XYZ file of C-alpha atoms in Angstrom:
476
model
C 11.709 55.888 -28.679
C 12.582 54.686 -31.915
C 10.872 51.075 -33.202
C 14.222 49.277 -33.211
C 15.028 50.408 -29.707
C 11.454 49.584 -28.311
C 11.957 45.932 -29.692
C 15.048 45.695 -27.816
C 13.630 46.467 -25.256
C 10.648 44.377 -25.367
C 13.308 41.091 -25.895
C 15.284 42.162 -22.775
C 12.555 42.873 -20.762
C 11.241 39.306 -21.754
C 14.462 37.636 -21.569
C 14.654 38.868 -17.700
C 11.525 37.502 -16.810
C 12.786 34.065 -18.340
C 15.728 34.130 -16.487
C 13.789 34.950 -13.041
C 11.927 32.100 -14.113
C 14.312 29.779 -14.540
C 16.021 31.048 -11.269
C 12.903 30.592 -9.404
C 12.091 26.819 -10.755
C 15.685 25.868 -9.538
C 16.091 27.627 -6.397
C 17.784 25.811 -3.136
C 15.868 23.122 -2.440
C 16.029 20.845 0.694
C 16.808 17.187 1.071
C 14.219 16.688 3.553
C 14.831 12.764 4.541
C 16.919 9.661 2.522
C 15.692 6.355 2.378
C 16.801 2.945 1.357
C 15.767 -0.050 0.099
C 17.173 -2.920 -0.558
C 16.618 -5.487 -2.841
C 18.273 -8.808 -4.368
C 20.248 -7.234 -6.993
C 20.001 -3.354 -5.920
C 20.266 -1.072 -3.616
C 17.769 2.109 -3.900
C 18.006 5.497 -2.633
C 15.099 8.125 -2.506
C 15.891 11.547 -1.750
C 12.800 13.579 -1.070
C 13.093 17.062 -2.011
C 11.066 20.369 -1.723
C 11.531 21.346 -5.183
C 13.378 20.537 -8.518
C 17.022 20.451 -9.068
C 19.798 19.300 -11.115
C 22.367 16.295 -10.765
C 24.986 14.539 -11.636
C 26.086 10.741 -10.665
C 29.951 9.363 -11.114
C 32.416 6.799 -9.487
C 35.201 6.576 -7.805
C 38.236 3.861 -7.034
C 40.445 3.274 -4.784
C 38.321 2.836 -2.554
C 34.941 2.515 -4.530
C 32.474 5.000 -4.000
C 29.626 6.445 -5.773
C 29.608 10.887 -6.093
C 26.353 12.631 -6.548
C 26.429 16.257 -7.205
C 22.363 17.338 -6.373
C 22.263 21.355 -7.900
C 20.423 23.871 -6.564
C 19.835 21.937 -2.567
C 20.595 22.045 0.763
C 20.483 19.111 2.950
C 18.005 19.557 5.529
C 18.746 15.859 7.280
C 20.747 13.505 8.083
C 22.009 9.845 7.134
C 22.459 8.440 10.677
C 19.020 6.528 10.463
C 19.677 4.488 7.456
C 19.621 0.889 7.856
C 23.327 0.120 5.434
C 23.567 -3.321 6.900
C 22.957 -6.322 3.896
C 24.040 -3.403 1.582
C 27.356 -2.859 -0.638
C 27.466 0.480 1.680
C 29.412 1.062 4.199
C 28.896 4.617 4.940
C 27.141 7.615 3.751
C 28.742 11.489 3.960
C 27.555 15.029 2.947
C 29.481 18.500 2.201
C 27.835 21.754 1.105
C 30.245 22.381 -2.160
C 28.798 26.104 -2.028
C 24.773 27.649 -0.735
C 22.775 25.668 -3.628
C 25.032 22.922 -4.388
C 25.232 19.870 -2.444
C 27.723 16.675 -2.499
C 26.935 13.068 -1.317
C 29.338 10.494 -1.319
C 28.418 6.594 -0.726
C 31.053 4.608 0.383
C 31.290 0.854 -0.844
C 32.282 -2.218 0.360
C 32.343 -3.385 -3.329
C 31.417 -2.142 -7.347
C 28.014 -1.094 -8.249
C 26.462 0.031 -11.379
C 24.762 3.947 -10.539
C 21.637 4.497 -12.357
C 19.921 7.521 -11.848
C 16.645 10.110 -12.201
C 13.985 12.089 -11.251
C 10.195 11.884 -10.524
C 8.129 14.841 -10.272
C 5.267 15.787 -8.009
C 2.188 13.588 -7.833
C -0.930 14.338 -5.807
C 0.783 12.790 -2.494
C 4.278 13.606 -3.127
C 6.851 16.359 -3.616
C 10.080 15.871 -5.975
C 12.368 12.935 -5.346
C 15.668 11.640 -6.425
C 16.099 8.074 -6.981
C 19.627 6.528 -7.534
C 19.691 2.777 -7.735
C 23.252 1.070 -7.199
C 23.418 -2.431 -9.298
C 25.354 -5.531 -7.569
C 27.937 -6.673 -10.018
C 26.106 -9.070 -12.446
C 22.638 -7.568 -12.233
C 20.979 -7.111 -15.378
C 20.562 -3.007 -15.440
C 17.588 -1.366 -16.853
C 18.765 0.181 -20.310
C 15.970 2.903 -19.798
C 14.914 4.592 -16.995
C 11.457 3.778 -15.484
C 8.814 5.910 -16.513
C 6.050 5.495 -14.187
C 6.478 7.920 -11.016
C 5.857 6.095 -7.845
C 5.081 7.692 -4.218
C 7.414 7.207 -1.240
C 6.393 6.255 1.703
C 8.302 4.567 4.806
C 9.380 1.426 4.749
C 7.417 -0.803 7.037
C 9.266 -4.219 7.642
C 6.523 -7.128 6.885
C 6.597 -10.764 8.057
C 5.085 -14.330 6.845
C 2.244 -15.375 8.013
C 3.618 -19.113 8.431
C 6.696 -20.638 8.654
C 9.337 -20.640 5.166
C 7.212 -22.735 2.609
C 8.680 -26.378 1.961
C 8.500 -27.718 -1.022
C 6.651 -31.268 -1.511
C 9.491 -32.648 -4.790
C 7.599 -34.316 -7.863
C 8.682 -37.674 -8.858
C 12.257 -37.621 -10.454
C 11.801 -36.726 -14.070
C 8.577 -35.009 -13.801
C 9.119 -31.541 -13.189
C 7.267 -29.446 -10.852
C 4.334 -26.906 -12.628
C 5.914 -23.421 -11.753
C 3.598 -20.210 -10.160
C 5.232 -16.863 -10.168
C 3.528 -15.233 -7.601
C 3.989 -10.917 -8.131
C 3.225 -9.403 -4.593
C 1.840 -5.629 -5.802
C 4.418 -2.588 -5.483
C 6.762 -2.590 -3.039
C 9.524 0.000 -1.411
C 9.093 3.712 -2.539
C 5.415 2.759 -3.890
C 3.322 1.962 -1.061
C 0.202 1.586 -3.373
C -3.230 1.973 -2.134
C -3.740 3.586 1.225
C -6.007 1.882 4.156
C -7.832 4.013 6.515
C -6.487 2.160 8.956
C -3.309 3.870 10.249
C -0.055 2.593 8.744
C -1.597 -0.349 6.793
C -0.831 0.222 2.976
C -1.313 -2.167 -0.023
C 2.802 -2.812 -0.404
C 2.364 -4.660 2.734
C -0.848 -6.860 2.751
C 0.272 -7.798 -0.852
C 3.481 -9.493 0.363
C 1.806 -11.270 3.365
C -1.089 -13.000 0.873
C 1.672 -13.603 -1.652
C 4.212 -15.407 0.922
C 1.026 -17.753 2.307
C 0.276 -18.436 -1.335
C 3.572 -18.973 -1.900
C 3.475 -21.795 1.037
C 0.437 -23.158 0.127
C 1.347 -23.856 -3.858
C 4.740 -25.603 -2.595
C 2.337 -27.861 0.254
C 1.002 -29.259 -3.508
C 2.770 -32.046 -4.851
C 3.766 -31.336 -8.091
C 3.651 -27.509 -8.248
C 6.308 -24.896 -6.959
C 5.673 -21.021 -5.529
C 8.465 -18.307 -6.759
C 7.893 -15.113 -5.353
C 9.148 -12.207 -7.858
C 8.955 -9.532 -4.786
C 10.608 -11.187 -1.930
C 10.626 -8.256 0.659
C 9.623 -4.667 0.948
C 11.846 -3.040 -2.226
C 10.376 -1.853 -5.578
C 10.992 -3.705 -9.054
C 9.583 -1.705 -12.324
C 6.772 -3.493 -13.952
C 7.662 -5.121 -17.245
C 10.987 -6.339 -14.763
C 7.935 -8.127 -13.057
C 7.272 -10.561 -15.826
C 11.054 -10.982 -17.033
C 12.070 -12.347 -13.407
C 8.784 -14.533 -14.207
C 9.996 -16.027 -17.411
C 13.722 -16.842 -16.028
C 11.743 -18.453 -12.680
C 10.252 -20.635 -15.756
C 6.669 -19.908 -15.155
C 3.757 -21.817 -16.381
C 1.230 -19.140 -14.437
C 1.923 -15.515 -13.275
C -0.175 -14.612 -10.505
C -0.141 -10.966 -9.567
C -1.608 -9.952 -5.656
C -3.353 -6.412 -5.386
C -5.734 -4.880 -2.858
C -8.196 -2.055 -5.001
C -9.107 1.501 -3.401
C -11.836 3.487 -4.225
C -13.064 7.056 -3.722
C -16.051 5.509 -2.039
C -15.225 3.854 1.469
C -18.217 1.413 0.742
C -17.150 -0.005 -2.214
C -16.024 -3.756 -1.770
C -15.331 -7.075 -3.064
C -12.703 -9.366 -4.592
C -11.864 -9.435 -8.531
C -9.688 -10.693 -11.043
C -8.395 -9.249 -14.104
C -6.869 -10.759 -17.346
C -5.414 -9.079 -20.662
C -7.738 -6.891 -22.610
C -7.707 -7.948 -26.364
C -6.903 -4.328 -27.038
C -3.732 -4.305 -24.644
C -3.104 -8.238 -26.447
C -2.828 -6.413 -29.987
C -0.627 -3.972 -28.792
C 2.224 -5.672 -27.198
C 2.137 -7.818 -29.838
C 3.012 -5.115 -31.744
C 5.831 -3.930 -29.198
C 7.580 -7.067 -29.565
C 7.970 -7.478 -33.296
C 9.172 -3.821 -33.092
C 11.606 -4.321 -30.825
C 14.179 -6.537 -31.522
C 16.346 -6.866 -27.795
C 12.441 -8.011 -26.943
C 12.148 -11.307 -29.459
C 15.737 -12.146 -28.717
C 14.889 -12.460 -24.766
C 11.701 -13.872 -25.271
C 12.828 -16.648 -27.968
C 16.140 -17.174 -27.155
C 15.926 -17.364 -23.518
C 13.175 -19.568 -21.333
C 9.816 -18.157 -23.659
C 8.028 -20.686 -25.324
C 8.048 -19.077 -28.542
C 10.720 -19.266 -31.168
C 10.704 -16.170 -33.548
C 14.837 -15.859 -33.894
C 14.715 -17.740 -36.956
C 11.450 -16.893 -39.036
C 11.062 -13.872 -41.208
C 8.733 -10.644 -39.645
C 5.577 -11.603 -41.083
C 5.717 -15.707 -39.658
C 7.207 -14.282 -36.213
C 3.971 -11.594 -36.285
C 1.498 -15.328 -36.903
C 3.449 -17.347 -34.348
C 3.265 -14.398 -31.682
C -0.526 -13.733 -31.857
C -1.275 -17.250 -31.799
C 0.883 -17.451 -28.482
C -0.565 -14.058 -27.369
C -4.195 -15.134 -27.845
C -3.571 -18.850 -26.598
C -1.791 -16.983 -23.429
C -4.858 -15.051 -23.190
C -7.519 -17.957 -23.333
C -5.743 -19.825 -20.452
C -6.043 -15.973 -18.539
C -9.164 -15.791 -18.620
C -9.816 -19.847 -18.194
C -7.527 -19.754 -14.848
C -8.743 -16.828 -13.875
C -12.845 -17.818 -13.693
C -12.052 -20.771 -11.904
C -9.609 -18.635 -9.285
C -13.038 -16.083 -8.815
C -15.537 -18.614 -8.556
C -12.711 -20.099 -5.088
C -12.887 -16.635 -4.337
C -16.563 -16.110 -4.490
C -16.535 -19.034 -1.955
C -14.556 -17.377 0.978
C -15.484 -13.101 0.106
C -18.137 -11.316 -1.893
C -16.892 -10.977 -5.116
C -17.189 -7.191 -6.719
C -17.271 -8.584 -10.658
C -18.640 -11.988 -11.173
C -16.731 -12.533 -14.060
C -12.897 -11.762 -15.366
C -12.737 -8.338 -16.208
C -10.020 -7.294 -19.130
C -7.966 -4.911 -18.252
C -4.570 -3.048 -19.891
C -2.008 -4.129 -16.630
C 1.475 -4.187 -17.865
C 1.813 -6.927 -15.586
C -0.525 -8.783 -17.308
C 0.778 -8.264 -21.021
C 3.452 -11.513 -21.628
C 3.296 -12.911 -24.787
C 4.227 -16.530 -23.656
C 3.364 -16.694 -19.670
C -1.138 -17.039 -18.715
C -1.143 -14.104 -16.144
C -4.191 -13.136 -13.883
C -4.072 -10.216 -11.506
C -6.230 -10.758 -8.000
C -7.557 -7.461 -6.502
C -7.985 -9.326 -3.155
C -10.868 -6.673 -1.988
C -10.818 -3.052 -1.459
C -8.287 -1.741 1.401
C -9.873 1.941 1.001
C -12.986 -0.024 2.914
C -12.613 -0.035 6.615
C -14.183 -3.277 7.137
C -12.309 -5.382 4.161
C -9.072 -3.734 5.157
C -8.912 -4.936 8.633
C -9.961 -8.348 6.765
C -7.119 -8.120 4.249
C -4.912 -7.757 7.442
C -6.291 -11.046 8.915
C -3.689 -13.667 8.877
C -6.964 -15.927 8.847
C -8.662 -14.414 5.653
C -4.996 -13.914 3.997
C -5.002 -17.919 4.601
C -8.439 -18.252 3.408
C -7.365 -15.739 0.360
C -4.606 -18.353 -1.165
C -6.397 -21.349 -0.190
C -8.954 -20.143 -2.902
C -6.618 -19.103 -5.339
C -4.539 -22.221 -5.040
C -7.778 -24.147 -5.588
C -8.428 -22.293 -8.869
C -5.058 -22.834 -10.155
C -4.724 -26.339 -9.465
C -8.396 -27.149 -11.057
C -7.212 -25.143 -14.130
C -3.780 -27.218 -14.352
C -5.301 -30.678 -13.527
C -7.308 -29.722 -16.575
C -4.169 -28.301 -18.966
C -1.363 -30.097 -17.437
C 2.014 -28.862 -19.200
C 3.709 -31.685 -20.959
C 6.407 -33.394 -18.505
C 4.915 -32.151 -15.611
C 3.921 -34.016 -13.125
C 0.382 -33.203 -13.352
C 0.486 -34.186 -17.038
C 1.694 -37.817 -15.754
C -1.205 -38.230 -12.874
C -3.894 -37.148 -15.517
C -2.379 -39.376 -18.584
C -2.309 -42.637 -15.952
C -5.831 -41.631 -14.445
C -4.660 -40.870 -10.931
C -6.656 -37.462 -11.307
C -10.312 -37.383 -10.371
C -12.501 -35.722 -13.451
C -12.344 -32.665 -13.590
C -14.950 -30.040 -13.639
C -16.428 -28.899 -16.679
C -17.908 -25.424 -17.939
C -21.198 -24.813 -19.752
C -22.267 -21.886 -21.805
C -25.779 -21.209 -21.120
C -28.059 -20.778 -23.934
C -30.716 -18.803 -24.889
C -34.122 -20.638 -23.169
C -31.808 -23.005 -20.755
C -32.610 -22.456 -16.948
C -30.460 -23.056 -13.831
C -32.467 -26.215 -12.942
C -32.136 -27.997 -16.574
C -28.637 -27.025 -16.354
C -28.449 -28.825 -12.901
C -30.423 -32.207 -14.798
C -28.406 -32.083 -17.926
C -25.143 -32.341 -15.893
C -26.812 -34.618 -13.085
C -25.881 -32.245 -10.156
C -27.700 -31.264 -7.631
C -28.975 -27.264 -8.194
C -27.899 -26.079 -4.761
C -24.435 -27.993 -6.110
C -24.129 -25.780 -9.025
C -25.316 -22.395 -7.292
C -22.507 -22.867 -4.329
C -19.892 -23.749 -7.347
C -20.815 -20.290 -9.445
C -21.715 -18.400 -6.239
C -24.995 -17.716 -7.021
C -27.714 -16.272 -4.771
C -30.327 -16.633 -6.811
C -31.283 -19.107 -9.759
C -31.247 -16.298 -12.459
C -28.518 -16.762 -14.674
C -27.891 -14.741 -18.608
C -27.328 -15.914 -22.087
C -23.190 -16.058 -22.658
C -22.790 -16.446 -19.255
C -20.187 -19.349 -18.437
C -21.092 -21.843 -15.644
C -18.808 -24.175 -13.888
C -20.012 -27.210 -13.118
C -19.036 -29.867 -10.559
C -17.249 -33.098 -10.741
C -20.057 -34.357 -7.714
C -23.093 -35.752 -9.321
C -26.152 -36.961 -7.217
C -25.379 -40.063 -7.189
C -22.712 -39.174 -4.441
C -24.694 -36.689 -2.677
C -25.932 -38.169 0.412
């Protein structure tokens, strides 16, 4: 065989194998199960699949209905169990175009916007579809989300207390405003308990709802959830619905996991400075991103200054945003170090997207580790979710009776002294001990230890101690 002829051969023989290939990564797959979610503005539905395939997504009027063509599938299931009612539809219908390519149609009561894509497998999961259908008016995501989430089914979750009620400030002093960000939600379950059907989606909403009630019990302050029910919202969307809400504090609820059952404990995370330099950077590259922040409710006004100004004005906001973190955040894990051993004793930094708004202080609680037995049948408790945001509520009023906002209602009871003092923070010193600490401040020591939840009387240079508005002149 001539050298010409075995090079032909070579390329057809290889182009065969491709095309085997490619025939094999998009063979029939199944729909195994559909479900739904829905949410204030959306309606999301997750196909599971046993493999890859191909799609397509287009409307139809008269009457309004949403087509998706799914490639290469089969459906292996059926539609009868979804729960359509509170939805835009009315009806959900199936037809096997051909062997491999399958048709769903979604039948509407009114127009959506379809937005639709793809997640591969993870180490839980097989391939999904997600299609999200946008009420009329509903700001739609320009890009599609990136981070893959697991499914999971949806497990319906109720308060622990009855709606919260708002206590109103005085008229003209507006209330101090706590976005509270209750951890995944819908097709992302988050961290799995041992205990059987108990995921983090779940014990996230329950804390957040009772610390939703308990902020709104507090004259002067209001509780907006940004998750209000079991349905997933993409994490920079997080801190948007925050900033519309008008936030002065975003407060986002998480139970951690481990691979070791044993591990345990509470913590609380702020901004690293590394993550702080970098979406810094994101928003003077993107433009959409200074508009919304300046010229809607952020703090910050960049619309008008030229690129190197806008870059001073946004790291001074970044970096005071990030000094009122990590402020509101010690004095939320000492109330926690009260009520549940703490795993960190101090704030640890961390790169959370949630945590990364230029204008908004934002803390994240891991409320203790559900991959323990023993803390996840605690994080379950309605008693130790009460327990939970009576701590944090603690820390975030301390931190506001401290740095009221201007026309708040706080900021009024502090400038006509109708606010007790406050406590105070002390750096400790090379050569300074726990007990000269407790003399300088005129506290009792046992005083100080129970406010820093301290076992022992050893404490280290750098180390930031909160102490006490009590002094022994009150003690009994």
């Amino acid at each position: 065989m001539g050298l010409a002829m075995r090079i032909g051969a070579r390329f057809i023989a290889v182009g065969v194998v491709l095309a085997v290939m490619a025939a094999e990564a998009f063979a029939a797959s199944d729909v195994r199960s559909v479900r739904l979610w829905r949410a204030p503005d959306n309606t999301r539905l997750v196909f599971d699949l046993s493999g890859p395939v191909k799609h397509s997504v287009f409307t139809l009027t008269a009457p309004n209905r949403i087509v998706i063509d799914i490639n290469g599938a089969k459906l292996a299931t059926n539609f009868k169990s979804l729960a359509l009612k509170g939805t835009p539809i009315t009806s959900v219908r199936s037809a096997q175009r051909s062997a491999d390519d399958l048709r769903v149609v979604i039948d509407l009561s009114t127009v959506v916007t379809p937005k639709s894509f793809t997640l591969a497998p993870n180490q839980q999961y097989g391939d999904r579809l997600v299609v999200d259908l946008f009420d009329q008016g509903a700001d739609t995501p320009s890009a599609l989300p990136s981070t893959q989430v697991a499914s999971t089914p949806t497990v319906p979750v109720t308060p622990t207390q009855a709606p919260p009620k708002i206590v109103p400030a005085p008229s003209g002093k507006r209330d101090i405003v706590i976005a509270i960000d209750a951890g995944h939600g819908g097709e992302d379950p988050g961290a799995l308990s041992p205990v059987k059907g108990k995921v983090e989606k779940q014990v996230t909403l329950m804390i957040a709802k009772e610390l939703q009630r308990q902020i709104n019990a507090e004259k002067g302050f209001r509780g907006e959830l940004v998750r209000t029910g079991d349905y997933f919202i993409p994490l920079r969307r997080r801190t948007e619905i925050a900033r519309k809400k008008g936030a002065d504090l975003f407060v986002s609820i998480h139970a951690d996991a481990a691979p070791r059952r044993s591990a345990f404990g509470a913590s609380v995370y702020a901004l690293s400075d590394r993550g702080a330099t970098s979406e810094t950077a994101r928003w003077l590259a993107d433009a959409e991103n200074q508009s919304d922040l300046i010229g809607g409710a952020g703090n910050v006004s960049l619309d008008d200054k030229d690129r190197m100004l806008a870059g001073v004005l946004l790291d001074l906001s970044m970096t005071a945003s990030l000094s009122s973190s990590l402020n509101v955040g010690q004095k939320v894990l000492s109330n926690i170090g009260q009520i549940t051993p703490l795993h960190k004793r101090r704030v640890e930094q961390a790169g959370f997207m949630v945590l990364k708004s230029p204008d908004i202080p934002s803390i994240l609680v891991e409320t203790g580790f559900i991959s323990n037995p023993n803390e996840a049948n605690k994080l379950f408790s309605s008693k130790h979710q009460q327990s939970l945001a009576r701590s944090i509520t603690s820390g975030v009023k301390q931190f506001f009776q401290q740095n009221p906002p201007p026309g708040s209602y706080i900021a009024w009871q502090r400038d006509n002294g109708k606010i007790a003092p406050s406590a105070r923070e002390h750096r400790v010193s090379s050569g300074e001990s726990l007990a000269m600490i407790a003399e300088r401040y005129q506290i009792s020591l046992a005083a100080l230890k129970s406010a820093n939840s301290l076992s022992s009387n050893v404490i280290k240079v750098g180390q930031t101690l909160h102490i006490p508005a009590t002094s022994l002149a009150s003690q009994p």
